[in-house]
PDB file of C-alpha atoms and ligand atoms in Angstrom:
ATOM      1  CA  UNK V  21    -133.275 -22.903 -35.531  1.00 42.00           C
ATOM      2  CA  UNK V  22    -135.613 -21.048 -33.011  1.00 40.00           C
ATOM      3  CA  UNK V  23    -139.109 -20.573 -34.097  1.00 39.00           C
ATOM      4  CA  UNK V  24    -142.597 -21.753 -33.795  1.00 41.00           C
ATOM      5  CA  UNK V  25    -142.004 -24.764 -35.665  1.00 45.00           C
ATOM      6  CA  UNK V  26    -138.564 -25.835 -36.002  1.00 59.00           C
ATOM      7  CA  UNK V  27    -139.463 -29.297 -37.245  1.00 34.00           C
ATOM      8  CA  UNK V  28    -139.949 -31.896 -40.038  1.00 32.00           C
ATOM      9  CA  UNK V  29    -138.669 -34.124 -42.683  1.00 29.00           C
ATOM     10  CA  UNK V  30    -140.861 -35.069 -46.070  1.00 29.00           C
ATOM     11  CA  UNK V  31    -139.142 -37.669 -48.746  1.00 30.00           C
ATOM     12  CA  UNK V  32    -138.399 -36.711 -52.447  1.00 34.00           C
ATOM     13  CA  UNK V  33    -139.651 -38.175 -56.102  1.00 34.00           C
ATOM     14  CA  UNK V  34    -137.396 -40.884 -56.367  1.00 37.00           C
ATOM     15  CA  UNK V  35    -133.978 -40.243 -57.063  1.00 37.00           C
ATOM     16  CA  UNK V  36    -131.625 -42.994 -59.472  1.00 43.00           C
ATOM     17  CA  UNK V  37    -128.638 -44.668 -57.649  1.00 46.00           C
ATOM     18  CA  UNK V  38    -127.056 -42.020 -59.938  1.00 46.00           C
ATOM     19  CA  UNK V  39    -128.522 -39.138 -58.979  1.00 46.00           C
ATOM     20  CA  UNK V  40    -128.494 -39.904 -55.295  1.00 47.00           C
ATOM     21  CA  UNK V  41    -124.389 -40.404 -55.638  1.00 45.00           C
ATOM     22  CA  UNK V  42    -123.749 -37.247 -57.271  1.00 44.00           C
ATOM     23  CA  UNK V  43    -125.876 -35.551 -55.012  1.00 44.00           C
ATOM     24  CA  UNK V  44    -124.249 -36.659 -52.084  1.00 45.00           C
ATOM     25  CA  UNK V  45    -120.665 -36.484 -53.502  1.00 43.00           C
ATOM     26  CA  UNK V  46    -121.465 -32.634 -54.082  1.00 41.00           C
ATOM     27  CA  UNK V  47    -122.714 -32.443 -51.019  1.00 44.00           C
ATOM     28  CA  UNK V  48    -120.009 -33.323 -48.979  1.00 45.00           C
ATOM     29  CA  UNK V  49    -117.325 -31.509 -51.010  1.00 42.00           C
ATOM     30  CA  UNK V  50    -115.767 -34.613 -52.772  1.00 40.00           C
ATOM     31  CA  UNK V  51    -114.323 -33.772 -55.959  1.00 36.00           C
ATOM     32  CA  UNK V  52    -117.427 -34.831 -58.476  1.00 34.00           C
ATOM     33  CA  UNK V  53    -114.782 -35.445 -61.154  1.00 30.00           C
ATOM     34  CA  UNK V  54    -114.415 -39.175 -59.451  1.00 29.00           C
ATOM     35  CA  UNK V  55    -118.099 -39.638 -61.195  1.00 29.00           C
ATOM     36  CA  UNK V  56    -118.312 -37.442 -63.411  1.00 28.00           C
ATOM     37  CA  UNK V  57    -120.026 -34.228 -63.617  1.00 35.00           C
ATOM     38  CA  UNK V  58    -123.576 -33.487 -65.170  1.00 37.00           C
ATOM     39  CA  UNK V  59    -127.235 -32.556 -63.889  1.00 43.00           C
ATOM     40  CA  UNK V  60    -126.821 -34.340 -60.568  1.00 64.00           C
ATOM     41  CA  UNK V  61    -128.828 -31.482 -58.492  1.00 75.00           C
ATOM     42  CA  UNK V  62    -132.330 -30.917 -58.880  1.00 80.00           C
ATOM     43  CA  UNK V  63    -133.188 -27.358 -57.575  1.00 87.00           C
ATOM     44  CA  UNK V  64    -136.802 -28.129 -58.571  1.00 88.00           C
ATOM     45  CA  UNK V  65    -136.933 -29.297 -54.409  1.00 92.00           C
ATOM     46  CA  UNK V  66    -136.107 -25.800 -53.402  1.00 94.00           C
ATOM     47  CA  UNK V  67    -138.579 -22.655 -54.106  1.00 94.00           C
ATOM     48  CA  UNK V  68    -137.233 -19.022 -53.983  1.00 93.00           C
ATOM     49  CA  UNK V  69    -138.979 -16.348 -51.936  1.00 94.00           C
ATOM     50  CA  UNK V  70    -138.049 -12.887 -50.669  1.00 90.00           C
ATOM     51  CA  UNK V  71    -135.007 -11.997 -52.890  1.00 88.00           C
ATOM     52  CA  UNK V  72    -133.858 -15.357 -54.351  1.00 93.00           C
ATOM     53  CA  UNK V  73    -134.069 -15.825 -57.813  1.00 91.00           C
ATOM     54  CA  UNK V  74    -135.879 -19.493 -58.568  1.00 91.00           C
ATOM     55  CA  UNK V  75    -134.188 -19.677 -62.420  1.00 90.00           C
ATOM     56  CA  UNK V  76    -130.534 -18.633 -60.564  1.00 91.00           C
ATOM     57  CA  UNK V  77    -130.753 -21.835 -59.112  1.00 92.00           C
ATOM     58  CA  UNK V  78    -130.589 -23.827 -62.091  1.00 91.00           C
ATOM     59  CA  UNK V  79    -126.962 -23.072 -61.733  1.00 90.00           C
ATOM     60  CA  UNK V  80    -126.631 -25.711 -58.905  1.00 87.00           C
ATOM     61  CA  UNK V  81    -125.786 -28.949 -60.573  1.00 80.00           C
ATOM     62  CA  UNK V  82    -122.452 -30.493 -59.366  1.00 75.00           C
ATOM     63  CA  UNK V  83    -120.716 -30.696 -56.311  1.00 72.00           C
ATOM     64  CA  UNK V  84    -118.109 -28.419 -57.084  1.00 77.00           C
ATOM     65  CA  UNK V  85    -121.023 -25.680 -56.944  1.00 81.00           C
ATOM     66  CA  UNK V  86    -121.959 -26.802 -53.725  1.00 80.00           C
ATOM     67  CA  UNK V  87    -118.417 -26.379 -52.715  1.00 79.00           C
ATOM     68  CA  UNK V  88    -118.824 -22.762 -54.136  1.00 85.00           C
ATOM     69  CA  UNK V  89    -121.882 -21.363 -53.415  1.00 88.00           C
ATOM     70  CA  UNK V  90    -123.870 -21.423 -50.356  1.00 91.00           C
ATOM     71  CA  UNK V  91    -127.094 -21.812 -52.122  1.00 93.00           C
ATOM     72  CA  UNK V  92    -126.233 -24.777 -54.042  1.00 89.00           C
ATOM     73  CA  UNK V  93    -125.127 -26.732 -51.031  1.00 87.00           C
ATOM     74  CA  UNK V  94    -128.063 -26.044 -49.215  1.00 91.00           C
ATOM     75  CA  UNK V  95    -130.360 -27.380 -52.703  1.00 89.00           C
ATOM     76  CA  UNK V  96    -127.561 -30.507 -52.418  1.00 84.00           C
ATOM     77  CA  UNK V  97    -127.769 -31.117 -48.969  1.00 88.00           C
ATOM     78  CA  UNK V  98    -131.571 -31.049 -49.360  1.00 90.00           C
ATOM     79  CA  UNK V  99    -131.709 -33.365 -52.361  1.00 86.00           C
ATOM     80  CA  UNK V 100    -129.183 -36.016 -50.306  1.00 85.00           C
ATOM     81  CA  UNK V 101    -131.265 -35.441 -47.105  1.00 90.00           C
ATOM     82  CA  UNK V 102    -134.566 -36.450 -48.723  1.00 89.00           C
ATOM     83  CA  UNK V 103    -132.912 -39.442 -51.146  1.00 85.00           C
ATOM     84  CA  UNK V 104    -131.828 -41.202 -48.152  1.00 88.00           C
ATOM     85  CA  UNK V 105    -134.726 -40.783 -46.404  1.00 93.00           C
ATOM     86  CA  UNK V 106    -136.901 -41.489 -49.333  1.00 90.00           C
ATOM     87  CA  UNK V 107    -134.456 -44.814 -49.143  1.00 89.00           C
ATOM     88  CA  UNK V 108    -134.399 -45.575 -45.108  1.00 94.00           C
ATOM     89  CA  UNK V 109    -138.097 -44.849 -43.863  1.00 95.00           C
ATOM     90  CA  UNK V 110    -139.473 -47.971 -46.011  1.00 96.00           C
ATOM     91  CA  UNK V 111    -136.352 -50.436 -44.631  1.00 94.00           C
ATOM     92  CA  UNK V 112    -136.493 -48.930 -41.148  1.00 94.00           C
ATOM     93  CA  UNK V 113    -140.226 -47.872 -40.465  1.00 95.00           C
ATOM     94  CA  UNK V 114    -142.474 -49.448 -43.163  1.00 96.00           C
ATOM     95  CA  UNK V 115    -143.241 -45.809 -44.227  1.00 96.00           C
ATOM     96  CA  UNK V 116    -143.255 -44.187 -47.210  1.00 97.00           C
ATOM     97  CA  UNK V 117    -141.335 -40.638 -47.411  1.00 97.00           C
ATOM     98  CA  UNK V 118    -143.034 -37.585 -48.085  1.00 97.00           C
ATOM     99  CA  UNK V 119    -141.366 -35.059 -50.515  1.00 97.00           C
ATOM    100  CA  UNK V 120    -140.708 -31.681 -48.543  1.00 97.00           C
ATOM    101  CA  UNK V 121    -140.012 -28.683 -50.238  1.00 97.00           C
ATOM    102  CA  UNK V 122    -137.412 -26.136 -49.049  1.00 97.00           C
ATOM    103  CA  UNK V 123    -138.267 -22.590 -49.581  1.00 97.00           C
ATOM    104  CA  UNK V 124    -134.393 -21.114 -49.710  1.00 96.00           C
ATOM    105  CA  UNK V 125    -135.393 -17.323 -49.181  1.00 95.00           C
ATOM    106  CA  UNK V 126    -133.424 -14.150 -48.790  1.00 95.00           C
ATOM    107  CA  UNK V 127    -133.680 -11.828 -46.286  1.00 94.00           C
ATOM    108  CA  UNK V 128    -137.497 -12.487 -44.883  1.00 94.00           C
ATOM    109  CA  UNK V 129    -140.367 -14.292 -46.155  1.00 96.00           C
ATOM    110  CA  UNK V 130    -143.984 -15.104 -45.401  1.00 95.00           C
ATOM    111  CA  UNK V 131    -144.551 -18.459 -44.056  1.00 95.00           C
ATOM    112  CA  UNK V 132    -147.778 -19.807 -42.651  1.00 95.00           C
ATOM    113  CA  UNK V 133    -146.141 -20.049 -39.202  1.00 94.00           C
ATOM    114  CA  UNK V 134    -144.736 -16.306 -39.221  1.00 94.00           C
ATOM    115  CA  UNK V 135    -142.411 -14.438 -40.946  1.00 95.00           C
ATOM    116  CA  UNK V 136    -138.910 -16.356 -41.808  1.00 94.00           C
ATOM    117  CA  UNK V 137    -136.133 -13.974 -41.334  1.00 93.00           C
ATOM    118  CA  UNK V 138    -132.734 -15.037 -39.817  1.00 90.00           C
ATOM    119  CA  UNK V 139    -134.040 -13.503 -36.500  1.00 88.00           C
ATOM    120  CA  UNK V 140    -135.375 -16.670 -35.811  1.00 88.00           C
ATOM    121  CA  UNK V 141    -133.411 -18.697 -38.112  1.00 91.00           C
ATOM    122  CA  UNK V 142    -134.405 -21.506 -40.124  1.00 94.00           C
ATOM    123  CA  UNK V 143    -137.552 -24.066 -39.831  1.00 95.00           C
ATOM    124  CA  UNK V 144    -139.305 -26.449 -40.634  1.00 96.00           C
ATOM    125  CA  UNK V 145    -143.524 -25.140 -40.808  1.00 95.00           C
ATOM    126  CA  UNK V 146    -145.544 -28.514 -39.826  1.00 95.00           C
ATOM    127  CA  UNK V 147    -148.935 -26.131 -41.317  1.00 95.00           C
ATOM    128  CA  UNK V 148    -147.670 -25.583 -45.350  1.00 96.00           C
ATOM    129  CA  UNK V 149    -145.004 -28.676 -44.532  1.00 96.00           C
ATOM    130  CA  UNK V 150    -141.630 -26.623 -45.943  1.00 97.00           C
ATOM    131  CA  UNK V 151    -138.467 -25.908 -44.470  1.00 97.00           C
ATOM    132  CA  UNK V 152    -137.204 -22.279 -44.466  1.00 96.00           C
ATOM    133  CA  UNK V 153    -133.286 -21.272 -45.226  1.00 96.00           C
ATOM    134  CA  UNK V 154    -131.680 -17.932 -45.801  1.00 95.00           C
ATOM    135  CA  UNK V 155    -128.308 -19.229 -46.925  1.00 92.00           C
ATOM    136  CA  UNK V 156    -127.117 -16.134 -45.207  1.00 93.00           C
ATOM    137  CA  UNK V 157    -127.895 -18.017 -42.002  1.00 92.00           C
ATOM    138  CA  UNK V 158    -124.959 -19.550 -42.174  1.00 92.00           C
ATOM    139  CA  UNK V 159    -122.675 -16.518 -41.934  1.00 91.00           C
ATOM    140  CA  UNK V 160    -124.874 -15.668 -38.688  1.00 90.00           C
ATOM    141  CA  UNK V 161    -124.128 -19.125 -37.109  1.00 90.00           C
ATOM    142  CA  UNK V 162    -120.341 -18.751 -37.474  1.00 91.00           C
ATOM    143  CA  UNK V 163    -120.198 -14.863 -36.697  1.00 91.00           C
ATOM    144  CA  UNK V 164    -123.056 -14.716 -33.822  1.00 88.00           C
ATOM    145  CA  UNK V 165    -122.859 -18.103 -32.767  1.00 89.00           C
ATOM    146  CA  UNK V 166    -119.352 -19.290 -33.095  1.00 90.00           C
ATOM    147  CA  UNK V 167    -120.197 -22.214 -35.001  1.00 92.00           C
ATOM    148  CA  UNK V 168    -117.166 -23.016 -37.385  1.00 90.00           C
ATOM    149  CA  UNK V 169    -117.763 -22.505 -41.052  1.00 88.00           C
ATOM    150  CA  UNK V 170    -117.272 -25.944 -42.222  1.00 87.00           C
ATOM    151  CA  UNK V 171    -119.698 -27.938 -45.424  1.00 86.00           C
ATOM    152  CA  UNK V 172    -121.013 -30.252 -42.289  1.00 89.00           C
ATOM    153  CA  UNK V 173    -122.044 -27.688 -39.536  1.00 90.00           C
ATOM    154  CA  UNK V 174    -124.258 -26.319 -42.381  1.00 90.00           C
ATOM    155  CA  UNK V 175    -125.213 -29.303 -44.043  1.00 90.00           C
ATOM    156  CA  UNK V 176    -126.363 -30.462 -40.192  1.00 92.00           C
ATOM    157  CA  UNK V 177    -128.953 -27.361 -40.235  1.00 94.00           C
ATOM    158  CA  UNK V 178    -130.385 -28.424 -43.239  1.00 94.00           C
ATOM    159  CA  UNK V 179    -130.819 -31.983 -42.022  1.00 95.00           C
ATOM    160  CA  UNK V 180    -131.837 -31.014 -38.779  1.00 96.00           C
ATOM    161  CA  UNK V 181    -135.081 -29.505 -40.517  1.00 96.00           C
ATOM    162  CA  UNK V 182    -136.035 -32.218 -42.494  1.00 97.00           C
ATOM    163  CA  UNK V 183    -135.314 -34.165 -39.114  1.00 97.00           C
ATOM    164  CA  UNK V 184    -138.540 -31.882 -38.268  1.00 96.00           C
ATOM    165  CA  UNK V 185    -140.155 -32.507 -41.521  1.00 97.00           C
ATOM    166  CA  UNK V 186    -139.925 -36.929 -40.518  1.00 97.00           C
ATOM    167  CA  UNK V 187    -141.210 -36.114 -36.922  1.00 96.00           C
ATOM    168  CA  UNK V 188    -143.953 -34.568 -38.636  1.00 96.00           C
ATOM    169  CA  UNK V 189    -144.793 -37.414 -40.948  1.00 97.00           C
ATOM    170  CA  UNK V 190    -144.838 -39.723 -37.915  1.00 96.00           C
ATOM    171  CA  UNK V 191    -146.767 -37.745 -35.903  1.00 95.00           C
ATOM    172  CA  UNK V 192    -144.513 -36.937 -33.007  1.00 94.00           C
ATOM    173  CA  UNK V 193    -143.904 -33.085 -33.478  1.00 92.00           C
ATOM    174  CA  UNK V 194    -147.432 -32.552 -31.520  1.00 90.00           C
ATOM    175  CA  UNK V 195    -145.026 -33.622 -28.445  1.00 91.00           C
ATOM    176  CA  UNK V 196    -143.150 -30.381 -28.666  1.00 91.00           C
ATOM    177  CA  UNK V 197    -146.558 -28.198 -27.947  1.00 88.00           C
ATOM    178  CA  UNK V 198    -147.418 -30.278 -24.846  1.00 90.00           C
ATOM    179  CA  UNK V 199    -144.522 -29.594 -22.587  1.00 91.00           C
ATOM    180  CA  UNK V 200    -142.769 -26.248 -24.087  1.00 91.00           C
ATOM    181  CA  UNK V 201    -139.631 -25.568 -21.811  1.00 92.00           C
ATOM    182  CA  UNK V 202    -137.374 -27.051 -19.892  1.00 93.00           C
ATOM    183  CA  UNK V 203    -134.194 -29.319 -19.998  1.00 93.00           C
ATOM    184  CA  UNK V 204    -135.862 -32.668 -20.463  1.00 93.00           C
ATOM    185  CA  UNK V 205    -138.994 -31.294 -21.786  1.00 94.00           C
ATOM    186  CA  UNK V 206    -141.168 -32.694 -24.732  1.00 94.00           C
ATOM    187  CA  UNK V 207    -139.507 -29.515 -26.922  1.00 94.00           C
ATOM    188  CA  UNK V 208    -136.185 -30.398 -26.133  1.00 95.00           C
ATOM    189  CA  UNK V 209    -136.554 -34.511 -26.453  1.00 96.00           C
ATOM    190  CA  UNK V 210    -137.856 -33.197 -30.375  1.00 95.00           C
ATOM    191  CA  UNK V 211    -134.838 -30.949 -30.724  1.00 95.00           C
ATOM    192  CA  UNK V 212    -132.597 -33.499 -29.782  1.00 96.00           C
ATOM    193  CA  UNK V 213    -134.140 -35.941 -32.203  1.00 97.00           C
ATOM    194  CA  UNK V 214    -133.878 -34.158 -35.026  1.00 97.00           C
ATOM    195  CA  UNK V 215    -130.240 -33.676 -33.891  1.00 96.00           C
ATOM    196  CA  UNK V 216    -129.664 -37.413 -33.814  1.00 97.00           C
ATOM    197  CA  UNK V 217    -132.014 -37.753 -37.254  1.00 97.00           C
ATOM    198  CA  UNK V 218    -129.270 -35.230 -38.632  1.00 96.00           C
ATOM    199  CA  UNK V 219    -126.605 -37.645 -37.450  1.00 95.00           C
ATOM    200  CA  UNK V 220    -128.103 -40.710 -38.845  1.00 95.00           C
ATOM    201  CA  UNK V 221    -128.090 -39.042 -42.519  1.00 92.00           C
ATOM    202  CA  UNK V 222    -124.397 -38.153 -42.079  1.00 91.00           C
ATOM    203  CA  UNK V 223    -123.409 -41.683 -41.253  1.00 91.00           C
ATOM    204  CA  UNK V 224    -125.219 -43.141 -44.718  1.00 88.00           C
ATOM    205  CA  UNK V 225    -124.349 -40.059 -46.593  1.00 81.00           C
ATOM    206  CA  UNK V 226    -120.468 -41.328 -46.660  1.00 66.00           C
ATOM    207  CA  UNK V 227    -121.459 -45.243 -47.186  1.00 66.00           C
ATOM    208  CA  UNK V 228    -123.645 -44.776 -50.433  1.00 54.00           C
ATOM    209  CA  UNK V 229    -122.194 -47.425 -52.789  1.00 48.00           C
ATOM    210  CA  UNK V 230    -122.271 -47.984 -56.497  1.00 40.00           C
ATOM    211  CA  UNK V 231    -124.890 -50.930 -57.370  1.00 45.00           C
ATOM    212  CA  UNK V 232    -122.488 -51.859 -59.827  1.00 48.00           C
ATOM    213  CA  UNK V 233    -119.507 -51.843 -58.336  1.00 48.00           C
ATOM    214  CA  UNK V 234    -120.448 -52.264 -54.559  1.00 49.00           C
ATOM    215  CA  UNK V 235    -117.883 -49.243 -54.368  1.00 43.00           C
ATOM    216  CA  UNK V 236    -118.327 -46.583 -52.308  1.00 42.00           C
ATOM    217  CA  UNK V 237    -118.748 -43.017 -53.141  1.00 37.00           C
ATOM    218  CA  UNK V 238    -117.710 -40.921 -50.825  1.00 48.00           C
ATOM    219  CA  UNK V 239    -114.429 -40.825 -48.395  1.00 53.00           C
ATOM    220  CA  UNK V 240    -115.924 -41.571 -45.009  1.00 65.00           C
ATOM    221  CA  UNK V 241    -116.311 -38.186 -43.004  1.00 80.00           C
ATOM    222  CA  UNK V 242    -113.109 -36.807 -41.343  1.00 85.00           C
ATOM    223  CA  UNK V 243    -112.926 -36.171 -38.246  1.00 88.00           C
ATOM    224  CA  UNK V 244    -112.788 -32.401 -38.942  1.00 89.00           C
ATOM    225  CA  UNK V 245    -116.310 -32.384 -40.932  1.00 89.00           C
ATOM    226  CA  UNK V 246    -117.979 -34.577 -37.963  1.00 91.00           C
ATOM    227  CA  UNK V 247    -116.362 -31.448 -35.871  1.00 92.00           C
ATOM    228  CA  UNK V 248    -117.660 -28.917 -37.664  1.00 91.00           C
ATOM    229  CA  UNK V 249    -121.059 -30.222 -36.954  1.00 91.00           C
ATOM    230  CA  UNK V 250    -120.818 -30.718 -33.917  1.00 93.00           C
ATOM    231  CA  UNK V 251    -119.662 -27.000 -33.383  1.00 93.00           C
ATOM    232  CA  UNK V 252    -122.578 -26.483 -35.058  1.00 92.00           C
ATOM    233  CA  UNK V 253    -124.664 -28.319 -32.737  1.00 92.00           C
ATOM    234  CA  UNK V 254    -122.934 -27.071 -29.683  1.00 93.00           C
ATOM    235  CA  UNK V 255    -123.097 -23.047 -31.048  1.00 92.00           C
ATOM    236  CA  UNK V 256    -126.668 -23.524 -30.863  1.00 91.00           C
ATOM    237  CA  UNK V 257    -127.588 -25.235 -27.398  1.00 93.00           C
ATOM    238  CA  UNK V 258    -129.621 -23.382 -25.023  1.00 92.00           C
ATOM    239  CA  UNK V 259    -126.848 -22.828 -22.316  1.00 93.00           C
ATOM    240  CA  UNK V 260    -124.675 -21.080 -24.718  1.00 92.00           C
ATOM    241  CA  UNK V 261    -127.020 -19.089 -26.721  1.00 90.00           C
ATOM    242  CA  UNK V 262    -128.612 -17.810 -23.223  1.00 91.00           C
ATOM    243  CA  UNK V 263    -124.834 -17.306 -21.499  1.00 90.00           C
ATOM    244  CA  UNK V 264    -123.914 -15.107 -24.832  1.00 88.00           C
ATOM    245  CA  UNK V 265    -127.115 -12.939 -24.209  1.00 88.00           C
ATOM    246  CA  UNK V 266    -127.619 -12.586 -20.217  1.00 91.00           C
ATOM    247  CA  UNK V 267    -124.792 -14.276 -19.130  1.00 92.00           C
ATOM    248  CA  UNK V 268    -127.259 -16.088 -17.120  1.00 93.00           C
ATOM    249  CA  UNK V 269    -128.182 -20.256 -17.529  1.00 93.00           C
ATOM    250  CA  UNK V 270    -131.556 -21.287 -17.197  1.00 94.00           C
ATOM    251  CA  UNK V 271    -132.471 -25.133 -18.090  1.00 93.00           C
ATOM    252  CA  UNK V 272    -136.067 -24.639 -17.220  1.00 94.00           C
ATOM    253  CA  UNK V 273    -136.527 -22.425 -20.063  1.00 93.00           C
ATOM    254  CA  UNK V 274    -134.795 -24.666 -22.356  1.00 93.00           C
ATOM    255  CA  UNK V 275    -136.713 -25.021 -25.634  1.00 92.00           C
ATOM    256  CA  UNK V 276    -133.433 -27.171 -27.590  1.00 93.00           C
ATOM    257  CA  UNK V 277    -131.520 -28.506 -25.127  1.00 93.00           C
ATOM    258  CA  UNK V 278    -127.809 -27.966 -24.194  1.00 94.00           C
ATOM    259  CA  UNK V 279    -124.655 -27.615 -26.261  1.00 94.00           C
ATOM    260  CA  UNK V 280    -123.645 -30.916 -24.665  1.00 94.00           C
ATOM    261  CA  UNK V 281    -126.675 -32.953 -24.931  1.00 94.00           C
ATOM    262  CA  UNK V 282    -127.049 -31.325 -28.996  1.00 94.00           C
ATOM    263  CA  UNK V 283    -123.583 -32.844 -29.738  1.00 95.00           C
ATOM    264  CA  UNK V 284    -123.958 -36.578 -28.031  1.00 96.00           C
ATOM    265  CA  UNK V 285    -127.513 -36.858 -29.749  1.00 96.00           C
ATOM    266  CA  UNK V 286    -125.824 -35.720 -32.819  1.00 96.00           C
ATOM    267  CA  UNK V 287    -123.006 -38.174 -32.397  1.00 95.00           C
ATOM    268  CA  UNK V 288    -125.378 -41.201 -31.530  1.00 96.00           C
ATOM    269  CA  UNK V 289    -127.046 -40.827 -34.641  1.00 96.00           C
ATOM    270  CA  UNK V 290    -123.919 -40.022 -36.333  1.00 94.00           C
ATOM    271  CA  UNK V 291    -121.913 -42.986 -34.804  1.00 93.00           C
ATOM    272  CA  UNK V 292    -124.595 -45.760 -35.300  1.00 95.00           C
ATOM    273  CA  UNK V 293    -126.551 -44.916 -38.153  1.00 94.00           C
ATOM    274  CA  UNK V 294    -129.158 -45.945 -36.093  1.00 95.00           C
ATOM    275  CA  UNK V 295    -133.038 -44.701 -36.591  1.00 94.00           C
ATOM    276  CA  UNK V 296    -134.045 -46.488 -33.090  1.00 95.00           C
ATOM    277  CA  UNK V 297    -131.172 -44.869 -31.451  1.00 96.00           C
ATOM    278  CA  UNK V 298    -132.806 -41.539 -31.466  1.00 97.00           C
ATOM    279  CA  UNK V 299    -135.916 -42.025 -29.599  1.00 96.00           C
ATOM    280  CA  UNK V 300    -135.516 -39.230 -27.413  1.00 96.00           C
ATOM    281  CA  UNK V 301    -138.776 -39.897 -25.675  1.00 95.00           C
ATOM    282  CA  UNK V 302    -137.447 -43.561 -24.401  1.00 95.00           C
ATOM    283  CA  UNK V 303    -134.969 -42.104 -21.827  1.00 95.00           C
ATOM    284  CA  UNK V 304    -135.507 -41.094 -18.694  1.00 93.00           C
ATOM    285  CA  UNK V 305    -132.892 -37.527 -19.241  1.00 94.00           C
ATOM    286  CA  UNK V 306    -131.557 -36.713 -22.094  1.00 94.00           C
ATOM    287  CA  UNK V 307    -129.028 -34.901 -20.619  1.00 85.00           C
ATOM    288  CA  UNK V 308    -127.587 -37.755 -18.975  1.00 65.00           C
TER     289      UNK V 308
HETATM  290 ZN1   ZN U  20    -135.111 -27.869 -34.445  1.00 97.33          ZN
END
């Protein structure tokens, strides 16, 4: 999640009550049985590049191949991401969303903000507006990073993104460029936002309901999913990333913010469900 651009959020053609269940039931790991299986993915939102195979992911339909395969819960998680947005930003903003491909790459890629590799991890690119994912990147944040290896700390990385890809569409990832470094710097007030924007799709994600039926379809998150992104959000904070590799802290070269500060803007977004709650830029610290 390092990178030039590690940014944005774009809204997808629209999804059926339907679809957007299934997605997000396979996205979270509930058994899709309860619905009913069938073509609830639409890997048409993800691209291949580098080593990925574009027709292999025609194999990611359900949420028990989410549950199974890396790739196919990164193609869920970004077909959930984008429904709900595609569903919030006209309630909460008056805006429309604006699709955003994910280009779910293997090994390293072009991209017109530098090369993606898992060196820097993924991104969101506000110049050709796409997120880049090696699904392998998730093996690096639990191995290198100590982030545990559970659905939600990954699905938060892919959500985190397309929190990028909405900052983008609104104009506010310009902020980031202006004041680079430091603890409560413009970079790390967008970082944290996307962190909370992350948290505000997992809150909705578990209180989709039927339009039928009014019944909902998923299981509230557990307490150990919310955990598991929150290790997530705490493997990758500043402190601890620059601890592991000097053993030395330094907030005024902060570009993310802390492991702390990651995890309560995660939670306030996660806890409230809250849009407004995540203006970063409204407080006087966001460490605080
Ligand atoms: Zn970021």
């Amino acid at each position: 999640m390092g990178g030039a651009a590690d940014a944005g959020v774009s809204s997808s053609a629209g999804a059926s009550g339907a679809l957007l269940v299934a997605v997000l039931l396979v996205v979270l790991g509930v058994d899709p049985s309860i619905l009913g299986t069938g073509g609830a993915y639409d890997p048409g939102q993800v691209e291949a590049a580098g080593g990925t195979d574009e027709d292999a992911f025609e194999r990611c339909r359900t949420g028990a191949d989410a549950d199974a395969d890396v790739e196919c819960r990164v193609i869920g998680t970004v077909n959930s991401v984008q429904a709900f947005w595609e569903d919030e930003l006209p309630r909460a903003l008056d805006r429309e969303w604006q699709p955003t491909q994910t280009v779910l790459y293997a090994g390293s890629t072009p991209s017109a903000c530098g090369t993606a590799s898992n060196s820097v991890g993924p991104f969101y690119c506000p110049s050709d507006r796409l997120v880049y994912v090696d699904a392998d990147f998730f093996a690096v944040l639990t191995d290198r990073f100590g982030a545990d290896d559970g659905a939600l700390a990954q699905e938060y990385v892919v959500a985190h993104e397309y929190g990028h890809a909405l900052q983008d569409q609104l104009g506010l990832l310009g902020r980031a460029q202006e004041d680079r470094q430091g603890a409560d710097s413009g970079a790390v007030r967008v970082e944290l936002m996307a962190d909370c924007l992350a948290g505000v799709w997992a809150h909705h994600a578990s209180e989709v309901t039927d339009e039928d039926t009014g019944v909902a379809f998923l299981e509230p998150l557990t307490r150990e999913d919310v955990d598991s992104a929150l290790s997530a959000a705490a493997a990758v904070g500043d402190d601890r990333i620059q601890e592991a590799a000097t053993g030395r802290v330094d907030p005024e070269s902060w570009t993310h913010g802390s492991a702390a500060s990651r995890q309560r803007w995660f939670l306030d977004g996660y806890e409230t469900g809250d849009l407004g709650r995540c203006d970063t830029f409204a407080v006087d610290s966001v460490s605080g």
